[in-house]
Amino acid sequence: MPSDAAPLKPQRIVALFLAFALAVVGAAAGLNAIVKKHKTIAYLQSQVAPLGIKLDINTNQITTPGAVLTAGLIILALVSFLDLALLLLPSHHVIPSSTRFLGLTTLLLAFSTVWIFASLVPVTVIAAHGQAKVAAYVHGISLPDAVIKSTEGKLGFSRNYWTEYFIRLFVIAPWVSLVFGAIATLVSFIAWRRSKAIAAASSDTDSVDMGEK
């Protein structure tokens, strides 16, 4: 396949592969955080249940934007994988599918990258400074916050999100995914601009040839 048919093919393959791999890592960190959160809450509730205490831990403050962030990472992984597949699969057309759909895939890469950035900023702030909302009840009567905090300490639990390693991993990994998503978007955009320039030059050449005939 001529290099003009698939502009910046080697660079795009590398950028898309890294964007795909790191988006998968980021999404996996998000899913892991969800699982770990449920396990942690279930464990704490099981520890106080024999005492007749009903424990309520609300983490919606970070769970909701975290789910949105994970969805964005999954979209980036899917788009990168599909674009990479188009580049690697053999094409019998003069203009391969990877080039014909380059404008669309570039737009989707940009969309998913912006999505990740827009959701990652609030997740980072909340993870660094936010706390879970904790309430405990005995026979429907709310326990004082001081008693709850004392029990939390004995169980080795902290309301601060940042103290949990899986939360820190979920924040750090997507920032790396974001960087390589942006790189893949930039490389794809440059390739798309180059493909448009090549197509325009080819059209001008064909027009000149027809005029000479």
Coordinates of C-alpha atoms in Angstrom, one line a residue:
M1 CA 0.0 0.0 0.0
P2 CA 1.5 3.4 -1.0
S3 CA 2.2 5.6 2.0
D4 CA 0.0 8.3 0.4
A5 CA -2.9 6.0 0.6
A6 CA -2.5 5.7 4.4
P7 CA -0.8 8.9 5.7
L8 CA 1.4 8.5 8.8
K9 CA 0.5 4.8 9.0
P10 CA 3.4 3.7 11.3
Q11 CA 2.9 6.7 13.6
R12 CA -0.9 6.1 13.8
I13 CA -0.4 2.4 14.6
V14 CA 1.9 3.2 17.5
A15 CA -0.3 6.0 18.8
L16 CA -3.5 4.1 18.5
F17 CA -2.1 1.0 20.1
L18 CA -0.9 2.9 23.1
A19 CA -4.2 4.8 23.4
F20 CA -6.1 1.5 23.2
A21 CA -3.8 -0.2 25.8
L22 CA -3.8 2.6 28.3
A23 CA -7.6 3.3 27.9
V24 CA -8.1 -0.4 28.8
V25 CA -5.9 0.0 31.8
G26 CA -7.8 3.1 32.9
A27 CA -11.2 1.5 32.4
A28 CA -10.0 -1.6 34.3
A29 CA -8.9 0.7 37.2
G30 CA -12.4 2.2 37.1
L31 CA -14.2 -1.1 37.2
N32 CA -11.8 -2.3 39.9
A33 CA -12.6 0.8 42.0
I34 CA -16.3 0.0 41.7
V35 CA -15.8 -3.6 42.8
K36 CA -13.5 -2.7 45.7
K37 CA -15.9 0.0 46.9
H38 CA -18.7 -2.5 47.1
K39 CA -16.5 -5.1 48.9
T40 CA -15.3 -2.5 51.4
I41 CA -18.8 -1.3 52.2
A42 CA -20.1 -4.9 52.5
Y43 CA -17.2 -5.8 54.8
L44 CA -17.8 -2.8 57.1
Q45 CA -21.5 -3.5 57.3
S46 CA -20.9 -7.1 58.1
Q47 CA -18.6 -6.1 61.0
V48 CA -21.1 -3.9 62.7
A49 CA -24.3 -5.9 61.9
P50 CA -23.8 -8.3 64.9
L51 CA -24.0 -5.3 67.1
G52 CA -27.4 -4.3 65.7
I53 CA -25.9 -1.4 63.9
K54 CA -27.1 -0.5 60.4
L55 CA -24.3 1.2 58.5
D56 CA -25.0 3.5 55.5
I57 CA -22.0 4.7 53.4
N58 CA -22.8 7.0 50.5
T59 CA -20.1 7.4 47.9
N60 CA -22.3 8.8 45.1
Q61 CA -20.2 12.0 45.1
I62 CA -17.4 10.1 43.4
T63 CA -19.2 7.0 42.0
T64 CA -21.4 8.9 39.5
P65 CA -18.6 10.9 37.9
G66 CA -16.3 7.9 38.1
A67 CA -18.8 5.8 36.1
V68 CA -19.0 8.6 33.5
L69 CA -15.2 8.6 33.3
T70 CA -15.0 4.8 33.0
A71 CA -17.5 5.0 30.1
G72 CA -15.3 7.6 28.3
L73 CA -12.3 5.3 28.7
I74 CA -14.2 2.4 27.3
I75 CA -15.3 4.5 24.3
L76 CA -11.6 5.6 23.7
A77 CA -10.5 2.0 23.8
L78 CA -13.2 0.9 21.3
V79 CA -12.5 3.7 18.9
S80 CA -8.8 3.2 19.1
F81 CA -9.2 -0.6 18.5
L82 CA -11.5 -0.1 15.5
D83 CA -9.2 2.5 13.9
L84 CA -6.2 0.2 14.6
A85 CA -8.0 -2.7 13.0
L86 CA -8.8 -0.7 9.9
L87 CA -5.2 0.2 9.6
L88 CA -3.9 -3.3 10.0
L89 CA -6.4 -5.2 8.0
P90 CA -5.6 -5.6 4.3
S91 CA -7.6 -3.4 1.9
H92 CA -8.2 -3.9 -1.8
H93 CA -9.4 -0.4 -2.4
V94 CA -7.2 2.4 -3.9
I95 CA -8.1 4.5 -0.8
P96 CA -8.2 2.1 2.2
S97 CA -11.0 2.2 4.7
S98 CA -8.7 3.6 7.4
T99 CA -8.2 6.7 5.2
R100 CA -11.8 7.0 4.0
F101 CA -13.1 7.0 7.6
L102 CA -10.2 9.0 9.0
G103 CA -12.2 12.1 9.5
L104 CA -14.8 10.2 11.5
T105 CA -12.4 8.3 13.6
T106 CA -10.4 11.5 14.4
L107 CA -13.7 13.1 15.5
L108 CA -14.5 10.2 17.7
L109 CA -11.0 10.1 19.2
A110 CA -11.3 13.8 20.0
F111 CA -14.8 13.4 21.4
S112 CA -13.7 10.5 23.8
T113 CA -10.6 12.4 24.8
V114 CA -12.6 15.5 25.7
W115 CA -15.1 13.3 27.5
I116 CA -12.3 11.8 29.6
F117 CA -10.8 15.2 30.4
A118 CA -14.2 16.7 31.4
S119 CA -15.0 13.9 33.8
L120 CA -11.4 13.3 35.1
V121 CA -11.0 16.8 36.5
P122 CA -13.9 16.6 38.9
V123 CA -13.1 13.0 39.8
T124 CA -9.5 14.1 40.7
V125 CA -10.7 17.0 42.8
I126 CA -13.3 14.9 44.6
A127 CA -10.9 12.0 45.2
A128 CA -8.2 14.3 46.6
H129 CA -10.5 16.3 48.9
G130 CA -13.8 14.5 49.2
Q131 CA -15.2 12.2 51.8
A132 CA -17.8 9.4 51.9
K133 CA -21.0 10.3 53.8
V134 CA -21.4 7.8 56.7
A135 CA -24.4 7.3 58.9
A136 CA -25.1 4.6 61.4
Y137 CA -28.4 3.6 63.1
V138 CA -29.4 1.4 66.1
H139 CA -33.1 0.5 66.1
G140 CA -33.7 3.5 63.8
I141 CA -31.9 5.9 66.0
S142 CA -29.0 7.8 64.5
L143 CA -25.6 7.4 66.3
P144 CA -23.5 10.5 67.0
D145 CA -20.9 11.2 64.4
A146 CA -18.1 11.0 67.1
V147 CA -19.1 7.4 67.9
I148 CA -19.2 6.5 64.2
K149 CA -15.7 8.0 63.6
S150 CA -14.3 6.1 66.6
T151 CA -15.7 2.9 65.2
E152 CA -14.3 3.7 61.8
G153 CA -10.8 4.0 63.3
K154 CA -11.1 0.6 65.0
L155 CA -12.1 -1.0 61.7
G156 CA -9.3 0.7 59.8
F157 CA -11.7 2.7 57.6
S158 CA -11.3 6.3 56.6
R159 CA -13.9 8.5 54.9
N160 CA -11.3 10.2 52.9
Y161 CA -11.4 8.8 49.3
W162 CA -7.6 9.4 48.8
T163 CA -6.7 7.0 51.5
E164 CA -7.9 4.1 49.4
Y165 CA -5.2 2.8 47.0
F166 CA -7.8 1.8 44.4
I167 CA -9.1 5.3 44.3
R168 CA -5.6 6.7 43.8
L169 CA -5.0 4.2 41.0
F170 CA -8.3 5.1 39.4
V171 CA -7.3 8.8 39.3
I172 CA -3.7 8.3 38.2
A173 CA -4.2 5.8 35.4
P174 CA -6.8 7.8 33.4
W175 CA -4.5 10.8 33.3
V176 CA -2.0 8.6 31.4
S177 CA -4.8 7.4 29.2
L178 CA -5.8 11.0 28.5
V179 CA -2.3 12.0 27.4
F180 CA -2.1 9.1 24.9
G181 CA -5.6 9.7 23.7
A182 CA -4.7 13.3 22.9
I183 CA -1.6 12.1 21.1
A184 CA -3.6 9.6 19.0
T185 CA -6.1 12.3 18.2
L186 CA -3.4 14.8 17.1
V187 CA -1.6 12.2 14.9
S188 CA -4.9 11.2 13.3
F189 CA -5.8 14.8 12.7
I190 CA -2.5 15.5 11.0
A191 CA -3.0 12.3 8.9
W192 CA -6.5 13.5 8.0
R193 CA -5.2 16.9 6.9
R194 CA -2.5 15.2 4.9
S195 CA -5.0 12.9 3.2
K196 CA -7.2 15.9 2.2
A197 CA -4.1 17.7 0.8
I198 CA -3.1 14.6 -1.2
A199 CA -6.6 14.1 -2.5
A200 CA -6.8 17.8 -3.6
A201 CA -3.4 17.6 -5.3
S202 CA -4.4 14.4 -7.1
S203 CA -7.6 16.1 -8.2
D204 CA -5.7 19.1 -9.6
T205 CA -3.3 16.7 -11.4
D206 CA -6.2 14.8 -13.0
S207 CA -7.8 18.1 -14.1
V208 CA -4.5 19.2 -15.8
D209 CA -4.1 15.9 -17.6
M210 CA -7.7 16.0 -18.9
G211 CA -7.1 19.6 -20.1
E212 CA -4.0 18.6 -22.0
K213 CA -5.9 15.9 -23.7

